[in-house]
Short mmCIF file of C-alpha atoms in Angstrom, two decimals:
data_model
loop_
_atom_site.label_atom_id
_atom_site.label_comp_id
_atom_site.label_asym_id
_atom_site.label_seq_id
_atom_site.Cartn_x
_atom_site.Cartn_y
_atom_site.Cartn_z
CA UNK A 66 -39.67 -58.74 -24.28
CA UNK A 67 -42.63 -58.69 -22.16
CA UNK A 68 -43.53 -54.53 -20.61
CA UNK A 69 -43.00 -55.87 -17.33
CA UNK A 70 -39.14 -56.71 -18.43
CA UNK A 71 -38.94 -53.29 -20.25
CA UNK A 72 -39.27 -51.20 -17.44
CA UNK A 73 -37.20 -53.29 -15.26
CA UNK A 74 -34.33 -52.66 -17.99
CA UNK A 75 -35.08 -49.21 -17.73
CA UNK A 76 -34.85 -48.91 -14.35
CA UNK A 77 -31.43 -50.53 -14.33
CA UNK A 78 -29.94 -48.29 -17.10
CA UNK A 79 -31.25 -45.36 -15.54
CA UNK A 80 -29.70 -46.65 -12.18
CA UNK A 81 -26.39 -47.53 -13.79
CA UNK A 82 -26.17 -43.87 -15.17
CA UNK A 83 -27.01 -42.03 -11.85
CA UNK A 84 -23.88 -44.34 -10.40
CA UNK A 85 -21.76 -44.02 -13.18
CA UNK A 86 -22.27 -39.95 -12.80
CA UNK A 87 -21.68 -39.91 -9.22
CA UNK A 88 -18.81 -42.21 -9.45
CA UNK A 89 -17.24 -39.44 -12.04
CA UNK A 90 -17.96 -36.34 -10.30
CA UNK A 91 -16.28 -37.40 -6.83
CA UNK A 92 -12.95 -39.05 -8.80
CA UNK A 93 -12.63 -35.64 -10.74
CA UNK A 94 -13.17 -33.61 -7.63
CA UNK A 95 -10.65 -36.23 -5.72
CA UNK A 96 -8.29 -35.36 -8.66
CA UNK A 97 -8.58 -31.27 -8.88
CA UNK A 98 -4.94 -30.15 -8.68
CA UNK A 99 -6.02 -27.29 -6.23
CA UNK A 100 -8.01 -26.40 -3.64
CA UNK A 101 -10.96 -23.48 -4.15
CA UNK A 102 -8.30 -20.43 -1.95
CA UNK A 103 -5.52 -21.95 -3.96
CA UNK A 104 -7.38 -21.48 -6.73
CA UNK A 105 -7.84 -18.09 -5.90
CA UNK A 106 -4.27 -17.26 -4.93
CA UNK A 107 -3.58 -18.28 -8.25
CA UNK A 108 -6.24 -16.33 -10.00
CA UNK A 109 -4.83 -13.21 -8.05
CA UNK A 110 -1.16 -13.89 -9.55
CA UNK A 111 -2.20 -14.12 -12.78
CA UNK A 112 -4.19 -10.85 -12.41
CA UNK A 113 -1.08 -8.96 -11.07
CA UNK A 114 1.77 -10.71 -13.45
CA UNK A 115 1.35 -8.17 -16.46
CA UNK A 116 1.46 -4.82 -14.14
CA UNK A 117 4.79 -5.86 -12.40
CA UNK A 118 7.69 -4.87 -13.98
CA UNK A 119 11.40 -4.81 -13.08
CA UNK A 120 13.54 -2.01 -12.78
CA UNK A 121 17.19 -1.67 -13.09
CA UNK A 122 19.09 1.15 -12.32
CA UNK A 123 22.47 2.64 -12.38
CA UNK A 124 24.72 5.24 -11.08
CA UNK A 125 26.28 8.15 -12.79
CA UNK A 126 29.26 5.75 -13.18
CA UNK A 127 27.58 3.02 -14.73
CA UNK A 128 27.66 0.62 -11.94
CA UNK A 129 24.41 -0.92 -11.10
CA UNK A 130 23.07 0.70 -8.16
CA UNK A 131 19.87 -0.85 -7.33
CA UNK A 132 17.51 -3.85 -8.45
CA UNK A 133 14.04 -3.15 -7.52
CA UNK A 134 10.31 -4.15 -8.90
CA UNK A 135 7.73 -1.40 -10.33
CA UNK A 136 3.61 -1.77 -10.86
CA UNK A 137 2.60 -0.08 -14.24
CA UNK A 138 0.01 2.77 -13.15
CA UNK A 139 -1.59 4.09 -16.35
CA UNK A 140 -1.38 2.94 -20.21
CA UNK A 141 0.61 6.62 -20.68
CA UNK A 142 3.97 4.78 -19.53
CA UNK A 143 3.73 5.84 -15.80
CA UNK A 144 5.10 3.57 -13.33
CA UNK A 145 5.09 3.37 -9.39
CA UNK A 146 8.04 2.06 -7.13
CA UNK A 147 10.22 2.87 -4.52
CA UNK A 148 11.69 6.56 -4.35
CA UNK A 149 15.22 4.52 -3.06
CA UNK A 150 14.86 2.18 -5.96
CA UNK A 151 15.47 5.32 -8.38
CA UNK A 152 16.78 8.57 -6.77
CA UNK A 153 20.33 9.52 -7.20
CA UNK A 154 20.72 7.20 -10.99
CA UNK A 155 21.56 8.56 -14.17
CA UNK A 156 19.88 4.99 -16.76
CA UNK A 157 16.86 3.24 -15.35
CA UNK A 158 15.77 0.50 -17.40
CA UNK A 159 12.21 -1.52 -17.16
CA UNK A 160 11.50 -5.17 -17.80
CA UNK A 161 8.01 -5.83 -18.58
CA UNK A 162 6.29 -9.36 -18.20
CA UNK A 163 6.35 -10.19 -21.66
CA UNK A 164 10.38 -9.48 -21.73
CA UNK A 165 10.68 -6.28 -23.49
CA UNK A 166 12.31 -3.42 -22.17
CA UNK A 167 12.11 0.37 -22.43
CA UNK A 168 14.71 3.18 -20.88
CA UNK A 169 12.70 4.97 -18.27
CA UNK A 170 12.39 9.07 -16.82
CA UNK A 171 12.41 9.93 -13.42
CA UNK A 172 9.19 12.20 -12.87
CA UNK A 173 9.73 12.52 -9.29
CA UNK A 174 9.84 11.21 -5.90
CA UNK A 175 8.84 11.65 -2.38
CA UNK A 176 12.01 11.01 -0.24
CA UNK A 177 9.68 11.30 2.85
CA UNK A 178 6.85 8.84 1.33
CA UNK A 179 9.40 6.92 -0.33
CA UNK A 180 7.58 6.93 -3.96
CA UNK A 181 8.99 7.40 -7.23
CA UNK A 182 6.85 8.03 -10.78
CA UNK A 183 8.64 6.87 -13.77
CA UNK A 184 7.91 7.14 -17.24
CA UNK A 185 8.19 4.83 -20.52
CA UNK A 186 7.36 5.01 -24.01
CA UNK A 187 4.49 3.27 -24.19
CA UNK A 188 4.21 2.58 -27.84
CA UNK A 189 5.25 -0.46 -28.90
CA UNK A 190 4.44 -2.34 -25.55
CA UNK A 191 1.34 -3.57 -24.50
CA UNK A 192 0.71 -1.98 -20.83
CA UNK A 193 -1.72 -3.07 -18.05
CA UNK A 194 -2.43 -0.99 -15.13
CA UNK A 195 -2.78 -2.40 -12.70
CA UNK A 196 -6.20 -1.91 -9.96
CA UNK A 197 -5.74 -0.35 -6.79
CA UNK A 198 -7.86 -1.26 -3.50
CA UNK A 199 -8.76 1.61 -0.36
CA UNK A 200 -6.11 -0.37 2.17
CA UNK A 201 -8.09 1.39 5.00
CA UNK A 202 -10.11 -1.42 4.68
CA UNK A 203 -7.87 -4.19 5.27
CA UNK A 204 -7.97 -6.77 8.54
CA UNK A 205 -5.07 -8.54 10.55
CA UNK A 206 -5.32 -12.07 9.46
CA UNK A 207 -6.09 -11.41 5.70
CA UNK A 208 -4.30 -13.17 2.96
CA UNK A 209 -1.68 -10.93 0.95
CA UNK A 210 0.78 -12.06 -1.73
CA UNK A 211 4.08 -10.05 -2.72
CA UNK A 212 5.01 -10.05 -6.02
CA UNK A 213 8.32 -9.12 -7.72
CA UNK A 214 11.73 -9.67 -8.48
CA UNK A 215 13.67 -10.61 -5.20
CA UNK A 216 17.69 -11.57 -5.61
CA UNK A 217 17.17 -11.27 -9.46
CA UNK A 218 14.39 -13.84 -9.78
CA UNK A 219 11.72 -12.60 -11.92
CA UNK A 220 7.85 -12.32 -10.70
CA UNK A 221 8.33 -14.25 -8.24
CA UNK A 222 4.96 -14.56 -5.38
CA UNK A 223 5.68 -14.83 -2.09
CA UNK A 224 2.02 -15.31 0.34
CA UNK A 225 1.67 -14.58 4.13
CA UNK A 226 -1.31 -12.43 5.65
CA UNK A 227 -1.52 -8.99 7.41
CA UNK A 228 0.19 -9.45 10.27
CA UNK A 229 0.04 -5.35 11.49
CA UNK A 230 -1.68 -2.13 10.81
CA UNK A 231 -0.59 1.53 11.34
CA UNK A 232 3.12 0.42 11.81
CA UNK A 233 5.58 3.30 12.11
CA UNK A 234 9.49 2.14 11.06
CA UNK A 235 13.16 3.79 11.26
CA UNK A 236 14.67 2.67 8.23
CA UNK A 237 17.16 4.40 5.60
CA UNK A 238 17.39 7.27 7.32
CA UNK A 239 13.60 7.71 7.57
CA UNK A 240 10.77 7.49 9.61
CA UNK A 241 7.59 5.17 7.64
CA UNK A 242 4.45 5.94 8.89
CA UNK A 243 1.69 3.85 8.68
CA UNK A 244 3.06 0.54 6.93
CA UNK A 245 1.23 -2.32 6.65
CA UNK A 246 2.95 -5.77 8.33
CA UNK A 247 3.20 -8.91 6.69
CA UNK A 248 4.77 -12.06 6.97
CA UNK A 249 5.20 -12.66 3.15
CA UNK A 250 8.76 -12.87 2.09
CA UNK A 251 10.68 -9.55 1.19
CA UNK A 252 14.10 -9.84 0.21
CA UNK A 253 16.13 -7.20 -2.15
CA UNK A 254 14.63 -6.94 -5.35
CA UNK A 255 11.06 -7.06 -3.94
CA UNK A 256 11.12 -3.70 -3.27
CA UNK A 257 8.65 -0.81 -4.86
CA UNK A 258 6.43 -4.13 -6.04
CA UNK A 259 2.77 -5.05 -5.25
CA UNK A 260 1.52 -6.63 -2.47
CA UNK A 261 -2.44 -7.61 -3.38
CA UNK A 262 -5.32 -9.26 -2.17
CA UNK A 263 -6.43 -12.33 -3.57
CA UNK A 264 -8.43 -9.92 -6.13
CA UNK A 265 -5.29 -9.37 -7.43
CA UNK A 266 -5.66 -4.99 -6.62
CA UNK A 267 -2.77 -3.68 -5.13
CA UNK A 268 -3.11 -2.81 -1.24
CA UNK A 269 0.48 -2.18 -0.26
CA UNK A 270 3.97 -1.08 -2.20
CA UNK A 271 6.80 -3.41 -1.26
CA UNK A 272 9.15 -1.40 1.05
CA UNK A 273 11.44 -3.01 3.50
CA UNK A 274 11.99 -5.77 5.66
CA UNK A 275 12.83 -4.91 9.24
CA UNK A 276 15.61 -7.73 11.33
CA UNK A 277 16.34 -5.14 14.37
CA UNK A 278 19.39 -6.87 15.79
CA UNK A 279 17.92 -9.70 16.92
CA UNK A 280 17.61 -10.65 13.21
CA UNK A 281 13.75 -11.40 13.21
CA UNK A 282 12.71 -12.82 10.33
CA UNK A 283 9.11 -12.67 8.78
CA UNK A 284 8.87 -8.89 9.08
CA UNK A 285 8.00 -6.98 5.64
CA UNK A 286 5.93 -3.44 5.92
CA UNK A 287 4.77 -2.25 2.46
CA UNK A 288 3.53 1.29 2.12
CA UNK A 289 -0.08 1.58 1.59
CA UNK A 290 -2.08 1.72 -2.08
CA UNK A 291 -3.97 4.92 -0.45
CA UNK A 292 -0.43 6.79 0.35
CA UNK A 293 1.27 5.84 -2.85
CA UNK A 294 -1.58 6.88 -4.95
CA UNK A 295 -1.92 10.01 -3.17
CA UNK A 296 1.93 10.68 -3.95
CA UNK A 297 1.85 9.61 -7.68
CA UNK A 298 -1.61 11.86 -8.02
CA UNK A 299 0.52 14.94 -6.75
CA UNK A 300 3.62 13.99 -8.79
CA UNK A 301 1.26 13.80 -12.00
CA UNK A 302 -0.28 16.97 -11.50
CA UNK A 303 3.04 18.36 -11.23
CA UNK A 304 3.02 19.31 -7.89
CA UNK A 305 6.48 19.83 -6.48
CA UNK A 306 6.30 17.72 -3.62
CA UNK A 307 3.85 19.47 -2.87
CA UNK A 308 3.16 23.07 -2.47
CA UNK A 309 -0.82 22.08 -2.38
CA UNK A 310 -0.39 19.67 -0.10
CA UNK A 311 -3.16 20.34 3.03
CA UNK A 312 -1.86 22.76 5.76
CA UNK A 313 -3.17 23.34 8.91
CA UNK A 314 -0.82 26.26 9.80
CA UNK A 315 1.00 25.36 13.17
CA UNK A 316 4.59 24.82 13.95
CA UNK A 317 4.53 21.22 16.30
CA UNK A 318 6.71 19.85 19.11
CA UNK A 319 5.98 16.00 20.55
CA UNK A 320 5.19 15.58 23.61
CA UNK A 321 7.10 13.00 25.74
CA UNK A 322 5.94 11.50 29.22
CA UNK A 323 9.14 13.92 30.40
CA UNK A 324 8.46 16.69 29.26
CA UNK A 325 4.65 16.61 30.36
CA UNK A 326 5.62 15.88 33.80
CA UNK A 327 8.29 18.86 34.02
CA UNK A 328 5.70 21.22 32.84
CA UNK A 329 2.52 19.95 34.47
CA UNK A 330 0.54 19.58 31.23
CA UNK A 331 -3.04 17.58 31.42
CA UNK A 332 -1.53 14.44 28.88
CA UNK A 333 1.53 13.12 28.60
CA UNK A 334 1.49 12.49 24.59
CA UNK A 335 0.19 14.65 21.75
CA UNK A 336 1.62 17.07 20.06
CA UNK A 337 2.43 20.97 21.68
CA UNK A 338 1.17 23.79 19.69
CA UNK A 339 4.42 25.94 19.73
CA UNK A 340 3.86 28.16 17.10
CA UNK A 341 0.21 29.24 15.31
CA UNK A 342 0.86 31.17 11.48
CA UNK A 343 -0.93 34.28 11.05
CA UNK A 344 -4.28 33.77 8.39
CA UNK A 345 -3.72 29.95 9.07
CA UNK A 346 -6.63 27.57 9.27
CA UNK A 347 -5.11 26.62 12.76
CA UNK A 348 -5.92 30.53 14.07
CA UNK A 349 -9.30 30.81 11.99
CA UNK A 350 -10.75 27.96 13.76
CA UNK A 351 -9.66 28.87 17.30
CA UNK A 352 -6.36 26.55 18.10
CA UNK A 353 -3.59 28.56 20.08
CA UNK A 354 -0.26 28.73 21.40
CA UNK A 355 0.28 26.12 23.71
CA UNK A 356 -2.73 24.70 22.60
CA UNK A 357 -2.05 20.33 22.84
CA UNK A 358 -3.56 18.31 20.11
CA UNK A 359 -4.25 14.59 20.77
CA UNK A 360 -6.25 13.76 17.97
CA UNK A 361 -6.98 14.11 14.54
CA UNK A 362 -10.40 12.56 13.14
CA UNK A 363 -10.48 9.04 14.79
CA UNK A 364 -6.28 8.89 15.11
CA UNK A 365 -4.16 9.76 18.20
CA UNK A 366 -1.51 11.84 16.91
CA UNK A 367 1.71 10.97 19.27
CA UNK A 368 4.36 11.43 16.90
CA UNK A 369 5.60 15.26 14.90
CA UNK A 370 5.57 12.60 11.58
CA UNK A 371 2.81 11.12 11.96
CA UNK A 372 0.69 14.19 12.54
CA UNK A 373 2.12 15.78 9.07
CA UNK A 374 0.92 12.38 7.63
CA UNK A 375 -2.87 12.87 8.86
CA UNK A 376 -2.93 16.33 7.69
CA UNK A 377 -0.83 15.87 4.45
CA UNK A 378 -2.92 12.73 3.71
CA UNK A 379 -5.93 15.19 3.24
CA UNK A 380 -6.51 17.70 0.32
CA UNK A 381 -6.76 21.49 0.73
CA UNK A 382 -10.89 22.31 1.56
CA UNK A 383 -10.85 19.30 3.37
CA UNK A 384 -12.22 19.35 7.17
CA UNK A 385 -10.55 17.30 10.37
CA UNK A 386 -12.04 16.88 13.13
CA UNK A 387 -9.31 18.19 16.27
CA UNK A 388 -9.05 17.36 19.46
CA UNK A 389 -7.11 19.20 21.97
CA UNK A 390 -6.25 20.65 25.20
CA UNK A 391 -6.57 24.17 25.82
CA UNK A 392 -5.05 24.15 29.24
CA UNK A 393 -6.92 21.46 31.35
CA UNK A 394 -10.38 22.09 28.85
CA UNK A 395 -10.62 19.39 26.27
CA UNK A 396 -12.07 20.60 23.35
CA UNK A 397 -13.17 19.20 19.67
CA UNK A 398 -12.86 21.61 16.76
CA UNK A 399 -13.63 21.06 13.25
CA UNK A 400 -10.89 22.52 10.59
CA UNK A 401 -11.25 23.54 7.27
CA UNK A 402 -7.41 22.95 5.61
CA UNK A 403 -5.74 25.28 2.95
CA UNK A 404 -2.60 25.41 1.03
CA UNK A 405 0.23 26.65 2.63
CA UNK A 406 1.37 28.57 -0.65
CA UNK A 407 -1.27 31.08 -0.22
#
């Protein structure tokens, strides 16, 4: 074979191999089972799976009282769910991912958060905490997946996005503050499990779903990872719900549009400063009687609950940033909160 023919042959083989290797790549990306955010919804599952677990529980009678879903929170036993998953039981059993089972203690719960710390025996049984991300940083739109064990059937995923911040809810006998919306699928069962981001960290803990009476579907608020966390923290450190929680020293009334019209006062929303405690940070700073706070940091308080969130949200030696009325003056006054037990 003459050089001339040589390097034709070469140039064939080396064009038959470029073909051959795009012709492969673009049948096995035709043929990828998922898409790249599929991919990472999956990834995000899988990341979550061995932190959910499922809770049974039962009354002092022995009937089952509640089925519920529970994130593992440390590799000492301690587990997160819903305060109404728990409360008021006498055996609460947990169901890990790998299918074995441990008898569980009540630590405590927050009836007004809604967030229970149990604990298991964590020999034995391989535990993975799961991570936790700041849900202050979340955005309406962004994809969320509930995990859990709705109508008895185990880690199941439900996906949706963030439909609402900040939402306040009447439910059991309880005002939520705060909740995060989704459209995701809650249904019984679901409750005190994960909802994550598609890094598979917990933002949310599975609460309720709210119908109304038109029966609107779609509508599931989980509390958020910062308020749970916060809870469980104080529960751990054996706090009794919580004598160290942040005070601010005042005794508050809400403000409705009525009640500002009938007495003339400069807003028609806040919350009334009815009553200031002596050697409070509320008189050390300069707030008074009759005093109207609208604001608290960046938040407009409008609600008695969900002022006691913003303030019991903080630690003691903490500073907010208040903003009030002090007749028809508006003033801004930075606090310095303390411990009520003192």
């Amino acid at each position: 074979m003459n050089p001339k023919n040589k390097i034709n042959l070469f140039l064939i083989i080396v064009i038959f191999i470029q073909f051959f290797y795009i012709f492969y790549t673009q049948r096995t990306e035709t043929q990828k089972a998922y898409t790249d955010h599929e991919e990472k919804i999956i990834n995000a599952i899988n990341t979550i799976k061995p932190s959910v677990v499922r809770i049974d529980a039962w009354s002092t009678e022995g009937k089952p009282k509640e089925l519920g879903s529970g994130i593992v929170y440390s590799k000492e036993g301690h587990i997160i769910t819903n305060a109404h998953v728990v409360k008021d039981t006498e055996v609460i059993t947990v169901t890990f991912y790998d299918g074995k089972k441990k008898t569980a203690v009540l630590i405590d719960y927050s009836d007004q958060y809604d967030i229970a710390v149990l604990k298991v025996d964590p020999t034995n049984i391989k535990l993975v905490p799961a991570s936790f991300a700041d849900a202050s940083k979340l955005q309406i739109g962004q994809t969320v997946i509930a995990v859990g064990n709705p109508l008895n059937f185990g880690w199941t995923a439900t996906i949706g996005i963030v439909s609402g911040l900040n939402r306040n809810i009447k439910a059991n006998n309880r005002i939520y503050e705060k909740l995060i919306q989704t459209d995701a699928a809650i249904n019984k069962g679901n409750s005190g499990g994960p909802l994550i981001n598609l890094n598979g960290q917990v933002i949310g803990i599975n609460t309720l779903v709210y119908r109304g009476k038109s029966g609107a579907e779609g509508m599931g608020f989980a509390i958020t990872s910062n308020v749970a966390r916060y809870v469980a923290e104080d529960i751990l450190k054996g706090h009794k719900l919580v004598p160290t929680r942040a005070w601010l020293g005042i005794e508050p009334i809400e403000i409705t549009p009525a009640l500002a019209e009938r007495y003339a006062l400069p807003v028609n929303y806040g919350i009334y400063v009815k009553v200031v405690y002596p050697d409070s940070p509320a008189e050390k700073y300069g707030i008074s009687t009759g005093d109207i706070i609208i604001k608290i940091d960046d938040e407009l308080v409008d609600s008695v609950s969900k002022f006691k969130i913003l303030v019991e949200s903080k630690k003691p030696g903490e500073y907010i940033t208040v903003t009030l009325y002090s007749g028809n003056v508006r003033k801004v006054i930075k606090v310095k909160l303390d411990v009520k037990s003192k």
